[in-house]
Coordinates of C-alpha atoms in Angstrom, one line a residue:
X1 CA 84.6 -3.5 -161.7
X2 CA 86.0 -5.6 -158.8
X3 CA 83.4 -6.7 -156.2
X4 CA 84.7 -6.9 -152.7
X5 CA 81.6 -7.6 -150.5
X6 CA 81.2 -11.3 -151.3
X7 CA 81.9 -14.6 -149.5
X8 CA 85.0 -15.8 -151.3
X9 CA 84.9 -19.3 -149.7
X10 CA 81.2 -19.8 -150.7
X11 CA 82.1 -18.7 -154.3
X12 CA 85.1 -21.1 -154.4
X13 CA 82.9 -24.0 -153.1
X14 CA 80.4 -23.2 -155.9
X15 CA 83.1 -24.0 -158.5
X16 CA 82.6 -27.7 -157.7
X17 CA 84.9 -29.2 -160.4
X18 CA 87.8 -27.1 -159.1
X19 CA 87.0 -27.3 -155.4
X20 CA 86.2 -31.0 -154.8
X21 CA 89.7 -32.4 -155.8
X22 CA 91.6 -30.0 -153.5
X23 CA 93.2 -30.6 -150.1
X24 CA 92.3 -28.3 -147.2
X25 CA 95.5 -26.3 -147.7
X26 CA 94.9 -26.0 -151.5
X27 CA 91.4 -24.8 -150.8
X28 CA 92.7 -22.1 -148.5
X29 CA 95.3 -21.1 -151.1
X30 CA 92.6 -20.8 -153.8
X31 CA 90.2 -18.8 -151.6
X32 CA 93.0 -16.4 -150.6
X33 CA 93.6 -15.5 -154.3
X34 CA 90.3 -15.3 -156.1
X35 CA 88.7 -12.1 -157.2
X36 CA 85.2 -11.4 -158.5
X37 CA 84.7 -8.9 -161.3
X38 CA 81.4 -7.5 -162.6
X39 CA 81.2 -6.9 -166.3
X40 CA 78.6 -4.7 -168.0
X41 CA 76.7 -5.7 -171.1
X42 CA 79.0 -5.8 -174.1
X43 CA 82.1 -5.1 -172.0
X44 CA 85.3 -6.8 -173.1
X45 CA 86.7 -9.4 -170.6
X46 CA 89.9 -10.1 -172.5
X47 CA 91.2 -9.3 -175.9
X48 CA 92.9 -11.3 -178.7
X49 CA 96.7 -11.1 -178.5
X50 CA 96.7 -10.1 -174.8
X51 CA 98.7 -12.1 -172.3
X52 CA 96.5 -14.4 -170.2
X53 CA 96.9 -13.9 -166.4
X54 CA 93.6 -15.5 -165.1
X55 CA 91.6 -18.6 -165.2
X56 CA 87.9 -17.5 -165.2
X57 CA 84.6 -19.0 -164.1
X58 CA 81.3 -17.5 -165.1
X59 CA 79.2 -17.1 -161.9
X60 CA 76.3 -15.3 -163.4
X61 CA 75.4 -14.0 -166.9
X62 CA 76.3 -15.0 -170.4
X63 CA 79.6 -14.6 -172.3
X64 CA 80.7 -15.1 -175.9
X65 CA 84.2 -16.1 -177.0
X66 CA 85.0 -14.9 -180.5
X67 CA 87.8 -14.2 -183.0
X68 CA 88.4 -11.4 -185.4
X69 CA 89.1 -12.8 -188.8
X70 CA 89.8 -11.6 -192.3
X71 CA 88.6 -8.1 -193.0
X72 CA 87.6 -7.6 -189.4
X73 CA 84.8 -10.1 -189.6
X74 CA 83.9 -11.6 -186.3
X75 CA 83.3 -15.4 -185.7
X76 CA 81.8 -16.4 -182.4
X77 CA 83.7 -19.6 -181.4
X78 CA 81.6 -20.6 -178.4
X79 CA 79.3 -19.3 -175.6
X80 CA 80.0 -19.8 -171.9
X81 CA 77.3 -21.2 -169.7
X82 CA 76.9 -20.5 -166.0
X83 CA 79.8 -22.0 -163.9
X84 CA 81.7 -22.6 -167.2
X85 CA 85.5 -22.3 -166.9
X86 CA 87.3 -20.5 -169.6
X87 CA 90.4 -18.4 -170.6
X88 CA 93.0 -20.9 -169.5
X89 CA 94.1 -22.7 -172.7
X90 CA 96.5 -20.0 -173.9
X91 CA 98.1 -19.7 -170.5
X92 CA 98.8 -23.4 -170.3
X93 CA 100.8 -23.3 -173.6
X94 CA 102.5 -19.9 -172.8
X95 CA 101.0 -18.0 -175.7
X96 CA 98.8 -14.9 -176.0
X97 CA 95.0 -15.2 -176.4
X98 CA 93.9 -16.4 -179.9
X99 CA 90.4 -15.2 -179.1
X100 CA 88.5 -12.4 -177.3
X101 CA 85.6 -12.6 -174.8
X102 CA 82.9 -10.2 -173.9
X103 CA 79.6 -10.2 -172.0
X104 CA 76.3 -10.8 -173.8
X105 CA 74.7 -9.3 -170.7
X106 CA 75.8 -8.1 -167.2
X107 CA 78.0 -10.9 -165.9
X108 CA 79.8 -11.9 -162.7
X109 CA 83.1 -13.6 -163.2
X110 CA 85.4 -15.3 -160.7
X111 CA 89.1 -14.7 -161.6
X112 CA 91.9 -16.9 -160.3
X113 CA 95.5 -16.0 -161.1
X114 CA 96.8 -18.6 -163.5
X115 CA 100.0 -19.1 -161.5
X116 CA 97.8 -20.2 -158.6
X117 CA 96.1 -22.8 -160.7
X118 CA 99.5 -24.0 -162.1
X119 CA 100.9 -24.3 -158.6
X120 CA 97.9 -26.4 -157.4
X121 CA 98.0 -28.6 -160.6
X122 CA 101.7 -29.5 -159.9
X123 CA 100.6 -31.0 -156.5
X124 CA 97.2 -32.4 -157.4
X125 CA 97.0 -35.1 -160.1
X126 CA 93.2 -35.2 -160.0
X127 CA 92.9 -31.6 -160.9
X128 CA 95.4 -32.0 -163.7
X129 CA 93.3 -34.9 -165.1
X130 CA 90.3 -32.6 -165.0
X131 CA 92.0 -30.0 -167.2
X132 CA 93.2 -32.6 -169.6
X133 CA 89.6 -33.8 -170.0
X134 CA 88.4 -30.3 -170.4
X135 CA 91.0 -29.5 -173.1
X136 CA 90.1 -32.8 -174.9
X137 CA 86.4 -31.8 -174.8
X138 CA 87.3 -28.4 -176.3
X139 CA 89.3 -30.0 -179.0
X140 CA 86.3 -32.3 -179.9
X141 CA 84.0 -29.3 -180.0
X142 CA 86.4 -27.4 -182.2
X143 CA 86.6 -30.3 -184.6
X144 CA 82.8 -30.5 -184.8
X145 CA 82.6 -26.7 -185.3
X146 CA 85.0 -26.9 -188.2
X147 CA 82.9 -29.6 -189.9
X148 CA 79.6 -27.7 -189.2
X149 CA 80.9 -24.4 -190.6
X150 CA 82.5 -25.9 -193.7
X151 CA 80.0 -28.6 -194.7
X152 CA 76.5 -27.5 -193.5
X153 CA 74.4 -25.2 -195.6
X154 CA 73.5 -21.8 -194.0
X155 CA 70.1 -23.1 -192.9
X156 CA 71.8 -26.0 -191.0
X157 CA 74.4 -23.7 -189.5
X158 CA 71.8 -21.4 -188.0
X159 CA 69.7 -24.2 -186.8
X160 CA 72.8 -25.6 -185.1
X161 CA 73.4 -22.3 -183.4
X162 CA 69.9 -22.2 -182.0
X163 CA 70.3 -25.7 -180.6
X164 CA 73.6 -24.8 -179.0
X165 CA 72.0 -21.7 -177.4
X166 CA 69.2 -23.9 -176.1
X167 CA 71.6 -26.5 -174.7
X168 CA 73.8 -23.9 -173.0
X169 CA 71.2 -21.5 -171.6
X170 CA 67.9 -23.4 -171.7
X171 CA 64.4 -21.9 -172.0
X172 CA 62.5 -19.2 -170.1
X173 CA 59.6 -20.2 -167.8
X174 CA 57.3 -20.7 -170.8
X175 CA 59.4 -23.7 -171.9
X176 CA 60.1 -22.5 -175.4
X177 CA 61.7 -19.0 -175.5
X178 CA 65.5 -19.1 -175.5
X179 CA 66.9 -17.6 -172.3
X180 CA 69.3 -15.4 -174.2
X181 CA 68.5 -12.5 -176.6
X182 CA 71.0 -12.2 -179.4
X183 CA 71.1 -9.6 -182.2
X184 CA 70.7 -10.8 -185.7
X185 CA 74.4 -9.8 -186.2
X186 CA 75.5 -12.0 -183.3
X187 CA 73.5 -14.9 -184.6
X188 CA 75.1 -14.4 -188.0
X189 CA 78.6 -14.3 -186.4
X190 CA 77.9 -17.5 -184.6
X191 CA 76.7 -19.2 -187.7
X192 CA 79.3 -17.9 -190.2
X193 CA 77.0 -15.9 -192.4
X194 CA 76.0 -12.4 -193.2
X195 CA 73.4 -10.6 -191.1
X196 CA 71.1 -10.4 -194.1
X197 CA 71.2 -14.2 -194.6
X198 CA 70.6 -14.8 -190.8
X199 CA 67.5 -12.5 -191.1
X200 CA 66.3 -14.4 -194.2
X201 CA 66.7 -17.8 -192.7
X202 CA 65.0 -16.9 -189.4
X203 CA 62.1 -15.6 -191.4
X204 CA 62.0 -18.9 -193.3
X205 CA 62.0 -20.9 -190.1
X206 CA 59.2 -18.7 -188.7
X207 CA 57.1 -19.2 -191.8
X208 CA 57.4 -23.0 -191.4
X209 CA 56.2 -22.7 -187.8
X210 CA 59.5 -24.0 -186.4
X211 CA 60.3 -20.8 -184.5
X212 CA 58.6 -17.5 -183.5
X213 CA 60.6 -14.3 -183.4
X214 CA 59.8 -11.2 -181.4
X215 CA 62.6 -8.7 -181.7
X216 CA 65.6 -10.4 -180.1
X217 CA 63.4 -13.1 -178.5
X218 CA 63.3 -16.4 -180.3
X219 CA 60.8 -19.1 -179.3
X220 CA 61.4 -22.6 -180.5
X221 CA 58.0 -24.3 -181.2
X222 CA 59.2 -27.4 -183.1
X223 CA 62.5 -28.4 -181.6
X224 CA 62.4 -31.8 -183.3
X225 CA 62.3 -30.3 -186.8
X226 CA 65.0 -27.8 -185.9
X227 CA 67.3 -30.6 -184.7
X228 CA 66.6 -32.5 -188.0
X229 CA 67.6 -29.4 -190.0
X230 CA 70.8 -29.1 -188.0
X231 CA 71.6 -32.8 -188.3
X232 CA 70.9 -32.9 -192.0
X233 CA 73.0 -29.8 -192.7
X234 CA 70.1 -27.7 -194.0

């Protein structure tokens, strides 16, 4: 759903990394072309093999980027934090999306036509350097993910996923409950394992007083030990 009753300039200003390098004319051009979409929980934002048309920024909510692999098995590649910019890599290399994205929960997304971003980049070296840095960061994270998923034991992979979720979304007001509620299947898809194995490992971590589970809520009560499990690979 497209949301019309919003302050486009205020939203553009909130995207600091995109806004600050721009000239006054470029800022006006950006504001004139942005749209804001509201996505419901579990709604698809874009699909694998579709042609990219927008750069997106998550204003509110939580989003997962995933890929459908062999036999229809899903792998969550990364999660997008608030004000995170996504969906532009494929557009920059003129190819269709390799991944899909959907909302973990009701989410508000700012969408900017990719041709608008390209036009500004051609005139603004500082913005071009920003995207180079972002793409290099994504490459480094992808390299780390490859090592984690291929060399760590399942226990280490799930611990790593919990640490990533903590770093991306933080804790609730109690200072220990993850501020995102994932199903066991989603945790399994993020950690490259079956749902039954994710359930078993969560139960094991709970029995060791490292976490507490309550439905989809996960409370980390010994972050240090959880980090050690992730770092040591299980």
